[in-house]
Short mmCIF file of C-alpha atoms in Angstrom, two decimals:
data_model
loop_
_atom_site.label_atom_id
_atom_site.label_comp_id
_atom_site.label_asym_id
_atom_site.label_seq_id
_atom_site.Cartn_x
_atom_site.Cartn_y
_atom_site.Cartn_z
CA UNK A 1470 35.05 24.68 29.28
CA UNK A 1471 37.47 22.99 26.88
CA UNK A 1472 35.97 20.93 24.03
CA UNK A 1473 37.39 17.75 25.55
CA UNK A 1474 35.88 18.56 28.95
CA UNK A 1475 32.55 19.50 27.39
CA UNK A 1476 32.44 16.22 25.46
CA UNK A 1477 33.21 14.31 28.67
CA UNK A 1478 30.47 16.16 30.56
CA UNK A 1479 27.94 15.47 27.83
CA UNK A 1480 28.89 11.78 27.90
CA UNK A 1481 28.39 11.68 31.68
CA UNK A 1482 24.98 13.36 31.34
CA UNK A 1483 23.96 10.83 28.69
CA UNK A 1484 24.99 7.94 30.92
CA UNK A 1485 23.10 9.45 33.85
CA UNK A 1486 19.96 9.90 31.75
CA UNK A 1487 20.19 6.31 30.52
CA UNK A 1488 20.61 5.05 34.08
CA UNK A 1489 17.61 7.06 35.28
CA UNK A 1490 15.51 5.76 32.38
CA UNK A 1491 16.50 2.20 33.25
CA UNK A 1492 15.61 2.75 36.90
CA UNK A 1493 12.24 4.24 36.02
CA UNK A 1494 11.59 1.38 33.63
CA UNK A 1495 12.40 -1.15 36.33
CA UNK A 1496 10.08 0.56 38.78
CA UNK A 1497 7.37 0.82 36.15
CA UNK A 1498 7.71 -2.87 35.41
CA UNK A 1499 6.26 -3.61 38.84
CA UNK A 1500 3.60 -0.91 38.58
CA UNK A 1501 0.66 -3.29 38.70
CA UNK A 1502 1.76 -4.90 41.95
CA UNK A 1503 2.45 -1.50 43.50
CA UNK A 1504 -0.93 -0.19 42.42
CA UNK A 1505 -2.65 -3.28 43.75
CA UNK A 1506 -0.96 -2.82 47.12
CA UNK A 1507 -2.13 0.79 47.25
CA UNK A 1508 -5.80 0.08 46.54
CA UNK A 1509 -6.17 -3.32 48.18
CA UNK A 1510 -7.49 -1.80 51.39
CA UNK A 1511 -9.61 0.85 49.66
CA UNK A 1512 -11.61 -1.04 47.06
CA UNK A 1513 -14.49 -2.16 49.27
CA UNK A 1514 -16.42 0.85 50.54
CA UNK A 1515 -19.38 0.41 52.88
CA UNK A 1516 -21.20 -2.93 52.71
CA UNK A 1517 -20.30 -5.62 50.23
CA UNK A 1518 -23.08 -6.25 47.69
CA UNK A 1519 -23.07 -9.36 45.50
CA UNK A 1520 -25.33 -11.40 43.26
CA UNK A 1521 -25.54 -15.06 44.20
CA UNK A 1522 -27.85 -17.76 42.83
CA UNK A 1523 -30.43 -15.23 41.66
CA UNK A 1524 -30.41 -12.96 44.71
CA UNK A 1525 -28.73 -9.68 45.64
CA UNK A 1526 -27.09 -10.07 49.06
CA UNK A 1527 -25.26 -7.52 51.18
CA UNK A 1528 -23.23 -7.28 54.36
CA UNK A 1529 -21.64 -9.93 56.53
CA UNK A 1530 -24.95 -11.69 57.08
CA UNK A 1531 -25.90 -11.84 53.40
CA UNK A 1532 -29.06 -9.81 53.94
CA UNK A 1533 -31.27 -9.94 50.86
CA UNK A 1534 -31.71 -6.75 48.84
CA UNK A 1535 -35.00 -6.65 46.98
CA UNK A 1536 -35.18 -6.54 43.21
CA UNK A 1537 -36.16 -3.04 42.14
CA UNK A 1538 -34.04 -1.34 44.82
CA UNK A 1539 -32.40 1.80 43.47
CA UNK A 1540 -28.88 3.11 44.00
CA UNK A 1541 -26.71 5.94 42.73
CA UNK A 1542 -23.74 4.43 40.87
CA UNK A 1543 -20.36 6.16 41.18
CA UNK A 1544 -19.04 5.50 37.69
CA UNK A 1545 -15.84 7.48 38.35
CA UNK A 1546 -14.84 4.85 40.93
CA UNK A 1547 -15.61 1.77 38.82
CA UNK A 1548 -12.57 -0.46 39.14
CA UNK A 1549 -11.60 -3.37 36.91
CA UNK A 1550 -8.80 -5.88 37.05
CA UNK A 1551 -7.66 -9.12 38.61
CA UNK A 1552 -7.95 -10.63 42.08
CA UNK A 1553 -5.89 -13.63 43.11
CA UNK A 1554 -7.53 -16.12 45.47
CA UNK A 1555 -6.07 -18.78 47.75
CA UNK A 1556 -7.94 -20.76 50.41
CA UNK A 1557 -11.09 -18.78 49.53
CA UNK A 1558 -9.37 -15.49 50.43
CA UNK A 1559 -8.00 -12.69 48.20
CA UNK A 1560 -4.19 -12.52 48.32
CA UNK A 1561 -3.35 -10.06 45.52
CA UNK A 1562 -5.18 -7.37 43.63
CA UNK A 1563 -4.28 -5.66 40.36
CA UNK A 1564 -6.99 -3.11 39.58
CA UNK A 1565 -7.51 0.43 38.32
CA UNK A 1566 -10.24 2.93 37.47
CA UNK A 1567 -12.01 2.83 34.12
CA UNK A 1568 -12.42 6.63 34.29
CA UNK A 1569 -8.62 6.97 34.25
CA UNK A 1570 -8.27 4.78 31.18
CA UNK A 1571 -6.81 1.86 33.13
CA UNK A 1572 -6.05 -1.21 31.05
CA UNK A 1573 -5.63 -4.39 33.12
CA UNK A 1574 -2.89 -6.85 32.16
CA UNK A 1575 -3.64 -9.97 30.16
CA UNK A 1576 -4.11 -13.22 32.05
CA UNK A 1577 -0.88 -14.73 30.69
CA UNK A 1578 1.09 -11.85 32.22
CA UNK A 1579 0.08 -12.76 35.78
CA UNK A 1580 1.85 -16.08 36.24
CA UNK A 1581 0.34 -19.06 38.09
CA UNK A 1582 0.12 -20.98 34.83
CA UNK A 1583 0.79 -24.44 36.25
CA UNK A 1584 -2.71 -25.92 36.46
CA UNK A 1585 -1.43 -28.87 38.50
CA UNK A 1586 -0.92 -26.42 41.37
CA UNK A 1587 -4.33 -24.80 41.14
CA UNK A 1588 -6.97 -25.40 43.80
CA UNK A 1589 -10.07 -27.36 42.82
CA UNK A 1590 -13.77 -26.71 43.38
CA UNK A 1591 -16.39 -29.02 44.89
CA UNK A 1592 -16.60 -30.99 41.63
CA UNK A 1593 -12.84 -31.45 41.51
CA UNK A 1594 -12.39 -29.01 38.64
CA UNK A 1595 -9.29 -26.84 38.47
CA UNK A 1596 -9.95 -23.27 39.56
CA UNK A 1597 -7.86 -20.42 38.18
CA UNK A 1598 -6.48 -18.45 41.17
CA UNK A 1599 -6.78 -15.21 39.17
CA UNK A 1600 -10.34 -13.96 38.65
CA UNK A 1601 -11.19 -10.95 36.49
CA UNK A 1602 -13.37 -8.70 38.67
CA UNK A 1603 -15.26 -5.40 38.82
CA UNK A 1604 -15.93 -3.13 41.81
CA UNK A 1605 -18.72 -0.55 41.61
CA UNK A 1606 -19.46 1.79 44.52
CA UNK A 1607 -23.15 2.53 45.11
CA UNK A 1608 -25.07 4.90 47.39
CA UNK A 1609 -28.61 4.58 48.65
CA UNK A 1610 -30.95 6.96 46.86
CA UNK A 1611 -32.50 8.45 50.00
CA UNK A 1612 -29.47 8.43 52.29
CA UNK A 1613 -25.69 8.20 52.56
CA UNK A 1614 -25.35 4.44 53.07
CA UNK A 1615 -22.62 3.06 50.81
CA UNK A 1616 -22.20 -0.33 49.14
CA UNK A 1617 -19.64 -1.92 46.84
CA UNK A 1618 -20.98 -4.32 44.24
CA UNK A 1619 -18.30 -6.85 43.37
CA UNK A 1620 -18.47 -9.54 40.73
CA UNK A 1621 -16.33 -12.00 38.82
CA UNK A 1622 -19.14 -13.90 37.13
CA UNK A 1623 -19.91 -13.58 33.45
CA UNK A 1624 -23.43 -12.39 34.22
CA UNK A 1625 -22.23 -9.75 36.66
CA UNK A 1626 -19.50 -8.49 34.33
CA UNK A 1627 -22.01 -8.28 31.49
CA UNK A 1628 -24.38 -6.27 33.69
CA UNK A 1629 -21.70 -3.70 34.45
CA UNK A 1630 -20.64 -3.72 30.80
CA UNK A 1631 -24.18 -2.87 29.68
CA UNK A 1632 -24.37 -0.15 32.33
CA UNK A 1633 -21.11 1.33 31.04
CA UNK A 1634 -22.41 1.41 27.47
CA UNK A 1635 -25.60 3.19 28.55
CA UNK A 1636 -23.70 5.64 30.73
CA UNK A 1637 -21.08 6.28 28.05
CA UNK A 1638 -23.74 7.51 25.64
CA UNK A 1639 -25.01 10.13 28.11
CA UNK A 1640 -22.06 11.06 30.31
CA UNK A 1641 -21.10 14.12 28.25
CA UNK A 1642 -24.64 15.46 28.48
CA UNK A 1643 -24.63 15.01 32.25
CA UNK A 1644 -21.04 15.70 33.39
CA UNK A 1645 -22.06 16.55 36.97
CA UNK A 1646 -24.40 13.61 37.52
CA UNK A 1647 -24.22 9.88 38.23
CA UNK A 1648 -26.84 7.41 37.03
CA UNK A 1649 -29.50 6.07 39.36
CA UNK A 1650 -29.76 2.35 38.70
CA UNK A 1651 -32.44 -0.18 39.55
CA UNK A 1652 -31.48 -3.73 40.51
CA UNK A 1653 -33.06 -6.34 38.28
CA UNK A 1654 -32.77 -10.04 37.52
CA UNK A 1655 -32.79 -11.62 34.07
CA UNK A 1656 -32.55 -15.27 33.05
CA UNK A 1657 -31.92 -17.60 30.13
CA UNK A 1658 -32.22 -21.31 29.49
CA UNK A 1659 -28.84 -23.04 29.76
CA UNK A 1660 -27.82 -25.13 26.76
CA UNK A 1661 -27.54 -28.04 29.17
CA UNK A 1662 -31.12 -28.52 30.37
CA UNK A 1663 -29.85 -30.11 33.57
CA UNK A 1664 -28.80 -26.62 34.70
CA UNK A 1665 -32.25 -25.14 34.06
CA UNK A 1666 -32.59 -21.37 33.80
CA UNK A 1667 -29.57 -19.27 34.68
CA UNK A 1668 -30.22 -15.98 36.45
CA UNK A 1669 -28.08 -12.86 36.05
CA UNK A 1670 -28.16 -9.29 37.44
CA UNK A 1671 -29.24 -6.21 35.49
CA UNK A 1672 -28.67 -2.52 36.20
CA UNK A 1673 -31.18 -0.29 34.45
CA UNK A 1674 -30.64 3.48 34.48
CA UNK A 1675 -33.84 5.06 35.80
CA UNK A 1676 -32.65 8.55 36.71
CA UNK A 1677 -29.72 10.82 37.57
CA UNK A 1678 -28.28 12.30 40.77
CA UNK A 1679 -25.84 15.09 41.59
CA UNK A 1680 -22.25 13.86 41.91
CA UNK A 1681 -21.63 16.19 44.83
CA UNK A 1682 -24.05 14.26 47.03
CA UNK A 1683 -21.99 11.14 46.45
CA UNK A 1684 -18.76 12.99 47.20
CA UNK A 1685 -20.19 14.24 50.47
CA UNK A 1686 -21.23 10.70 51.42
CA UNK A 1687 -17.75 9.34 50.72
CA UNK A 1688 -16.16 12.04 52.84
#
């Protein structure tokens, strides 16, 4: 190959590489939406479990789950991120797994900043359509029944945060096990006495269970 031809070929290769990089960058720029689309139908596994007004409730009929009930918590499937709501229904989801080092975007990166277009609650207060949320998949201790605890409340997020800190200290000592957690309820006196005592969920680690049993249940 002549020097002139070689130089031309190298120039073409450089242009091609730059174009590919640009294309990848463009695709990556919409990564969060793509990821949300992929997991939107897979985040809720088994029955939905939530904490509402001091009670743990599960399923379509909001059956009460007693305080002290124990579950195996699949920490590898803990998902964090944002859910967008409209007309009391989720419309978009941008979430990823903590175990994979996922870092959710900041609120200002999501759009919907015009508060005049936000929906309002029963008291007429503006309600942000984007809610930071956590999903934690649980399994009954004595069987294979599955639940997904979901929360966007400060109390619920704190409960999962405390669980993560406790698990993080022991996970390397127990690489093949998940924590067994016990549902609890704590409370504190609100600064505004008109609100009384505010209840919040707690997840205390009371034991450990083989990860394989959880994997078998999921399959």
